[in-house]
mmCIF file of C-alpha atoms in Angstrom:
data_model
loop_
_atom_site.group_PDB
_atom_site.id
_atom_site.type_symbol
_atom_site.label_atom_id
_atom_site.label_comp_id
_atom_site.label_asym_id
_atom_site.label_seq_id
_atom_site.Cartn_x
_atom_site.Cartn_y
_atom_site.Cartn_z
ATOM 1 C CA UNK A 1 50.897 -7.031 34.453
ATOM 2 C CA UNK A 2 51.152 -2.671 33.442
ATOM 3 C CA UNK A 3 54.386 -1.796 31.858
ATOM 4 C CA UNK A 4 56.047 -0.495 29.022
ATOM 5 C CA UNK A 5 57.932 -2.934 27.608
ATOM 6 C CA UNK A 6 57.280 -4.534 24.489
ATOM 7 C CA UNK A 7 54.582 -7.550 26.055
ATOM 8 C CA UNK A 8 54.519 -11.269 23.987
ATOM 9 C CA UNK A 9 52.284 -14.365 25.335
ATOM 10 C CA UNK A 10 51.908 -17.513 23.654
ATOM 11 C CA UNK A 11 48.074 -18.572 23.698
ATOM 12 C CA UNK A 12 47.335 -22.460 22.956
ATOM 13 C CA UNK A 13 44.252 -23.545 22.297
ATOM 14 C CA UNK A 14 44.526 -20.090 19.749
ATOM 15 C CA UNK A 15 42.831 -21.924 16.079
ATOM 16 C CA UNK A 16 39.504 -20.861 17.521
ATOM 17 C CA UNK A 17 36.212 -19.658 20.563
ATOM 18 C CA UNK A 18 38.594 -18.404 23.359
ATOM 19 C CA UNK A 19 41.602 -19.453 22.351
ATOM 20 C CA UNK A 20 40.812 -17.213 19.467
ATOM 21 C CA UNK A 21 39.455 -13.901 20.893
ATOM 22 C CA UNK A 22 42.584 -13.784 23.104
ATOM 23 C CA UNK A 23 44.988 -13.514 20.237
ATOM 24 C CA UNK A 24 42.454 -11.094 18.952
ATOM 25 C CA UNK A 25 42.302 -8.678 21.565
ATOM 26 C CA UNK A 26 45.816 -8.805 22.033
ATOM 27 C CA UNK A 27 47.852 -8.124 18.661
ATOM 28 C CA UNK A 28 44.832 -5.306 18.914
ATOM 29 C CA UNK A 29 46.214 -4.295 22.159
ATOM 30 C CA UNK A 30 50.369 -4.052 20.181
ATOM 31 C CA UNK A 31 51.355 -7.358 22.250
ATOM 32 C CA UNK A 32 53.767 -10.054 20.434
ATOM 33 C CA UNK A 33 51.566 -13.073 19.453
ATOM 34 C CA UNK A 34 52.648 -16.480 19.597
ATOM 35 C CA UNK A 35 49.901 -18.778 18.313
ATOM 36 C CA UNK A 36 49.591 -22.472 19.504
ATOM 37 C CA UNK A 37 47.699 -24.521 17.561
ATOM 38 C CA UNK A 38 47.709 -27.812 15.789
ATOM 39 C CA UNK A 39 46.055 -26.579 13.203
ATOM 40 C CA UNK A 40 44.867 -23.414 12.414
ATOM 41 C CA UNK A 41 42.234 -21.617 11.195
ATOM 42 C CA UNK A 42 41.271 -19.498 8.432
ATOM 43 C CA UNK A 43 41.172 -16.694 10.664
ATOM 44 C CA UNK A 44 44.337 -16.913 12.813
ATOM 45 C CA UNK A 45 45.951 -16.804 9.906
ATOM 46 C CA UNK A 46 45.041 -13.738 8.908
ATOM 47 C CA UNK A 47 45.278 -12.071 12.187
ATOM 48 C CA UNK A 48 49.302 -10.969 11.463
ATOM 49 C CA UNK A 49 50.491 -12.111 14.751
ATOM 50 C CA UNK A 50 53.806 -12.652 15.611
ATOM 51 C CA UNK A 51 54.170 -16.924 14.809
ATOM 52 C CA UNK A 52 51.843 -19.382 14.028
ATOM 53 C CA UNK A 53 53.394 -23.253 16.311
ATOM 54 C CA UNK A 54 52.147 -26.345 15.379
ATOM 55 C CA UNK A 55 51.488 -27.131 19.175
ATOM 56 C CA UNK A 56 49.001 -30.691 20.733
ATOM 57 C CA UNK A 57 49.460 -30.195 23.677
ATOM 58 C CA UNK A 58 48.795 -33.844 23.967
ATOM 59 C CA UNK A 59 52.306 -34.662 22.886
ATOM 60 C CA UNK A 60 55.071 -34.247 24.463
ATOM 61 C CA UNK A 61 57.553 -33.924 21.544
ATOM 62 C CA UNK A 62 54.882 -31.661 19.824
ATOM 63 C CA UNK A 63 55.377 -29.542 23.270
ATOM 64 C CA UNK A 64 58.860 -29.323 23.603
ATOM 65 C CA UNK A 65 59.318 -28.911 19.534
ATOM 66 C CA UNK A 66 57.333 -25.751 19.964
ATOM 67 C CA UNK A 67 59.490 -25.158 22.689
ATOM 68 C CA UNK A 68 62.580 -25.219 21.239
ATOM 69 C CA UNK A 69 61.150 -23.284 17.522
ATOM 70 C CA UNK A 70 59.704 -20.428 19.942
ATOM 71 C CA UNK A 71 63.778 -19.965 21.498
ATOM 72 C CA UNK A 72 64.744 -20.218 25.446
ATOM 73 C CA UNK A 73 66.237 -16.896 24.569
ATOM 74 C CA UNK A 74 62.186 -14.826 23.404
ATOM 75 C CA UNK A 75 61.135 -13.770 26.757
ATOM 76 C CA UNK A 76 57.177 -14.418 27.375
ATOM 77 C CA UNK A 77 55.019 -12.664 29.939
ATOM 78 C CA UNK A 78 52.134 -14.585 29.538
ATOM 79 C CA UNK A 79 51.932 -18.008 28.741
ATOM 80 C CA UNK A 80 47.234 -18.760 28.114
ATOM 81 C CA UNK A 81 46.273 -22.677 28.387
ATOM 82 C CA UNK A 82 43.364 -22.648 26.955
ATOM 83 C CA UNK A 83 43.115 -25.287 24.644
ATOM 84 C CA UNK A 84 41.097 -28.830 25.545
ATOM 85 C CA UNK A 85 38.591 -30.548 25.427
ATOM 86 C CA UNK A 86 34.883 -31.895 26.128
ATOM 87 C CA UNK A 87 32.690 -35.274 25.758
ATOM 88 C CA UNK A 88 29.806 -35.267 28.423
ATOM 89 C CA UNK A 89 29.506 -38.506 29.907
ATOM 90 C CA UNK A 90 27.479 -40.229 33.237
ATOM 91 C CA UNK A 91 27.820 -43.227 34.685
ATOM 92 C CA UNK A 92 27.570 -45.475 32.465
ATOM 93 C CA UNK A 93 28.443 -43.574 29.619
ATOM 94 C CA UNK A 94 31.666 -42.466 30.610
ATOM 95 C CA UNK A 95 34.588 -45.073 29.833
ATOM 96 C CA UNK A 96 38.266 -45.456 30.100
ATOM 97 C CA UNK A 97 39.514 -43.515 26.818
ATOM 98 C CA UNK A 98 37.326 -40.517 26.942
ATOM 99 C CA UNK A 99 38.154 -39.894 30.585
ATOM 100 C CA UNK A 100 42.005 -40.784 29.788
ATOM 101 C CA UNK A 101 41.843 -38.025 26.509
ATOM 102 C CA UNK A 102 40.652 -35.769 28.849
ATOM 103 C CA UNK A 103 43.120 -36.194 31.710
ATOM 104 C CA UNK A 104 45.765 -35.592 28.967
ATOM 105 C CA UNK A 105 44.665 -32.776 27.299
ATOM 106 C CA UNK A 106 42.720 -30.378 30.264
ATOM 107 C CA UNK A 107 45.552 -31.383 32.498
ATOM 108 C CA UNK A 108 49.478 -32.722 31.673
ATOM 109 C CA UNK A 109 48.853 -30.678 28.517
ATOM 110 C CA UNK A 110 48.678 -27.379 30.435
ATOM 111 C CA UNK A 111 51.487 -28.334 32.495
ATOM 112 C CA UNK A 112 54.495 -29.791 30.162
ATOM 113 C CA UNK A 113 53.346 -26.728 28.201
ATOM 114 C CA UNK A 114 54.355 -24.537 31.690
ATOM 115 C CA UNK A 115 57.440 -25.864 31.970
ATOM 116 C CA UNK A 116 58.427 -26.787 28.982
ATOM 117 C CA UNK A 117 58.562 -21.808 27.978
ATOM 118 C CA UNK A 118 59.178 -21.595 31.697
ATOM 119 C CA UNK A 119 63.153 -20.453 30.801
ATOM 120 C CA UNK A 120 60.520 -17.375 29.062
ATOM 121 C CA UNK A 121 58.837 -16.133 31.233
ATOM 122 C CA UNK A 122 61.625 -16.470 33.667
ATOM 123 C CA UNK A 123 63.866 -14.821 31.420
ATOM 124 C CA UNK A 124 60.100 -12.278 31.060
ATOM 125 C CA UNK A 125 60.298 -11.948 35.041
ATOM 126 C CA UNK A 126 63.574 -10.274 35.215
ATOM 127 C CA UNK A 127 62.228 -7.676 32.581
ATOM 128 C CA UNK A 128 58.552 -6.809 34.039
ATOM 129 C CA UNK A 129 58.750 -8.695 37.538
ATOM 130 C CA UNK A 130 56.173 -10.767 37.653
ATOM 131 C CA UNK A 131 55.556 -13.059 34.483
ATOM 132 C CA UNK A 132 52.473 -15.392 33.933
ATOM 133 C CA UNK A 133 51.122 -18.347 33.267
ATOM 134 C CA UNK A 134 46.824 -19.020 32.989
ATOM 135 C CA UNK A 135 44.798 -21.575 33.166
ATOM 136 C CA UNK A 136 41.694 -20.912 31.638
ATOM 137 C CA UNK A 137 39.670 -24.227 34.286
ATOM 138 C CA UNK A 138 36.332 -24.861 35.424
ATOM 139 C CA UNK A 139 33.841 -23.746 38.902
ATOM 140 C CA UNK A 140 32.938 -27.074 38.452
ATOM 141 C CA UNK A 141 35.841 -28.111 39.097
ATOM 142 C CA UNK A 142 35.705 -26.372 42.448
ATOM 143 C CA UNK A 143 35.803 -28.797 45.685
ATOM 144 C CA UNK A 144 34.998 -26.215 47.922
ATOM 145 C CA UNK A 145 31.681 -25.660 45.673
ATOM 146 C CA UNK A 146 30.863 -29.550 45.762
ATOM 147 C CA UNK A 147 27.858 -27.941 47.182
ATOM 148 C CA UNK A 148 27.534 -25.275 44.720
ATOM 149 C CA UNK A 149 28.913 -25.472 41.139
ATOM 150 C CA UNK A 150 29.279 -29.410 41.632
ATOM 151 C CA UNK A 151 25.771 -30.610 42.427
ATOM 152 C CA UNK A 152 24.779 -31.735 39.180
ATOM 153 C CA UNK A 153 25.656 -35.532 38.302
ATOM 154 C CA UNK A 154 27.849 -36.695 35.208
ATOM 155 C CA UNK A 155 30.889 -35.078 33.274
ATOM 156 C CA UNK A 156 33.311 -37.067 35.114
ATOM 157 C CA UNK A 157 36.223 -36.732 32.603
ATOM 158 C CA UNK A 158 36.122 -32.767 32.080
ATOM 159 C CA UNK A 159 35.277 -31.789 35.727
ATOM 160 C CA UNK A 160 37.516 -34.258 37.270
ATOM 161 C CA UNK A 161 40.179 -33.585 34.665
ATOM 162 C CA UNK A 162 40.158 -30.335 35.446
ATOM 163 C CA UNK A 163 40.654 -30.370 39.504
ATOM 164 C CA UNK A 164 43.655 -32.201 37.840
ATOM 165 C CA UNK A 165 44.618 -29.093 36.125
ATOM 166 C CA UNK A 166 44.008 -26.518 39.482
ATOM 167 C CA UNK A 167 45.571 -29.679 41.728
ATOM 168 C CA UNK A 168 49.084 -29.055 39.150
ATOM 169 C CA UNK A 169 48.865 -25.926 38.893
ATOM 170 C CA UNK A 170 48.939 -25.357 43.033
ATOM 171 C CA UNK A 171 52.094 -27.424 43.171
ATOM 172 C CA UNK A 172 54.080 -25.522 40.060
ATOM 173 C CA UNK A 173 52.608 -22.119 41.927
ATOM 174 C CA UNK A 174 55.114 -23.389 44.403
ATOM 175 C CA UNK A 175 58.085 -24.217 42.543
ATOM 176 C CA UNK A 176 57.535 -21.165 40.911
ATOM 177 C CA UNK A 177 57.110 -19.007 43.941
ATOM 178 C CA UNK A 178 61.385 -17.478 43.837
ATOM 179 C CA UNK A 179 60.881 -17.072 40.615
ATOM 180 C CA UNK A 180 58.715 -13.745 40.291
ATOM 181 C CA UNK A 181 55.939 -15.906 38.368
ATOM 182 C CA UNK A 182 52.018 -16.165 38.972
ATOM 183 C CA UNK A 183 50.953 -19.281 37.903
ATOM 184 C CA UNK A 184 46.718 -18.458 38.255
ATOM 185 C CA UNK A 185 43.347 -20.241 36.914
ATOM 186 C CA UNK A 186 40.580 -18.929 35.691
ATOM 187 C CA UNK A 187 36.977 -19.454 35.300
ATOM 188 C CA UNK A 188 35.619 -17.908 32.075
ATOM 189 C CA UNK A 189 32.140 -18.479 32.723
ATOM 190 C CA UNK A 190 29.756 -19.880 30.649
ATOM 191 C CA UNK A 191 30.973 -18.626 26.951
ATOM 192 C CA UNK A 192 28.657 -19.212 23.344
ATOM 193 C CA UNK A 193 31.982 -21.827 21.310
ATOM 194 C CA UNK A 194 31.802 -25.585 19.750
ATOM 195 C CA UNK A 195 33.004 -26.759 23.185
ATOM 196 C CA UNK A 196 29.450 -26.079 24.802
ATOM 197 C CA UNK A 197 27.905 -26.130 21.596
ATOM 198 C CA UNK A 198 27.451 -22.311 21.342
ATOM 199 C CA UNK A 199 25.100 -22.358 24.719
ATOM 200 C CA UNK A 200 25.905 -19.688 26.928
ATOM 201 C CA UNK A 201 25.979 -16.688 28.512
ATOM 202 C CA UNK A 202 28.997 -15.028 27.668
ATOM 203 C CA UNK A 203 30.451 -14.833 23.752
ATOM 204 C CA UNK A 204 34.350 -15.249 23.660
ATOM 205 C CA UNK A 205 35.691 -12.234 23.142
ATOM 206 C CA UNK A 206 33.355 -11.081 26.354
ATOM 207 C CA UNK A 207 34.886 -13.452 27.779
ATOM 208 C CA UNK A 208 38.019 -12.764 26.808
ATOM 209 C CA UNK A 209 37.836 -8.531 28.377
ATOM 210 C CA UNK A 210 36.756 -9.594 31.543
ATOM 211 C CA UNK A 211 39.491 -11.800 31.747
ATOM 212 C CA UNK A 212 41.963 -9.626 30.453
ATOM 213 C CA UNK A 213 41.288 -7.972 33.150
ATOM 214 C CA UNK A 214 41.816 -9.755 36.057
ATOM 215 C CA UNK A 215 45.215 -10.432 34.294
ATOM 216 C CA UNK A 216 46.251 -7.281 34.719
ATOM 217 C CA UNK A 217 46.139 -6.799 38.245
ATOM 218 C CA UNK A 218 47.914 -9.923 38.727
ATOM 219 C CA UNK A 219 51.635 -9.753 41.370
ATOM 220 C CA UNK A 220 53.749 -11.984 41.847
ATOM 221 C CA UNK A 221 51.041 -12.326 45.456
ATOM 222 C CA UNK A 222 48.515 -13.219 43.843
ATOM 223 C CA UNK A 223 50.230 -16.577 42.913
ATOM 224 C CA UNK A 224 48.212 -20.377 42.717
ATOM 225 C CA UNK A 225 44.752 -17.898 43.232
ATOM 226 C CA UNK A 226 41.915 -19.236 41.400
ATOM 227 C CA UNK A 227 39.720 -15.945 39.307
ATOM 228 C CA UNK A 228 36.454 -16.339 38.313
ATOM 229 C CA UNK A 229 35.564 -14.447 35.793
ATOM 230 C CA UNK A 230 34.077 -11.648 38.410
ATOM 231 C CA UNK A 231 37.900 -11.414 39.090
ATOM 232 C CA UNK A 232 36.503 -13.347 43.207
ATOM 233 C CA UNK A 233 38.446 -16.123 44.267
ATOM 234 C CA UNK A 234 37.071 -18.808 43.835
ATOM 235 C CA UNK A 235 37.580 -21.413 46.925
ATOM 236 C CA UNK A 236 39.821 -25.055 45.792
#
């Protein structure tokens, strides 16, 4: 994605954790940042991003309103679908409501956002040869690693919602292949955030730095790939 053209990024779930770290990073790098959040945090408000957009990815109306507020004539070079929810569950404790909530936010939401901002991405791709949709997934969602990352039980809602996200993204990548876009998935590593109970290997800033390094090298030829935090390819 290297280019001298001023760039714009849309980040969902930008109020805290990894999303906030992305917003800080791109603001510091001089990007135009469109920060989407249900409720902007004080830290996000203090960043001075280009625009704050009220965005609940679980609401189709909210996604449409966010796209309308940004405007189809605004080029967006990178969409980072970071917003997500995590509800620990087991065979006994999992409920339909919790599973559906995680599917709605973790899988359907990113797809809705990606579709709503396709005109913006296509416009950016004409300027800089490629525009990127980056979805935050997880290694444990990989069916190809089911004997490794998926070898422990439970996490029914989170695991399968991310697997659904992978499939939706793979399908989206086929639809946008001719438009100069690259849809990729990123495993952020085990990150110390509210979602993980502040347990993990990486801080949000460390995780974001590694993911940005990957995104900087993405071209249209990488459309449909699933990256681990070290840059290696994760099987679907």
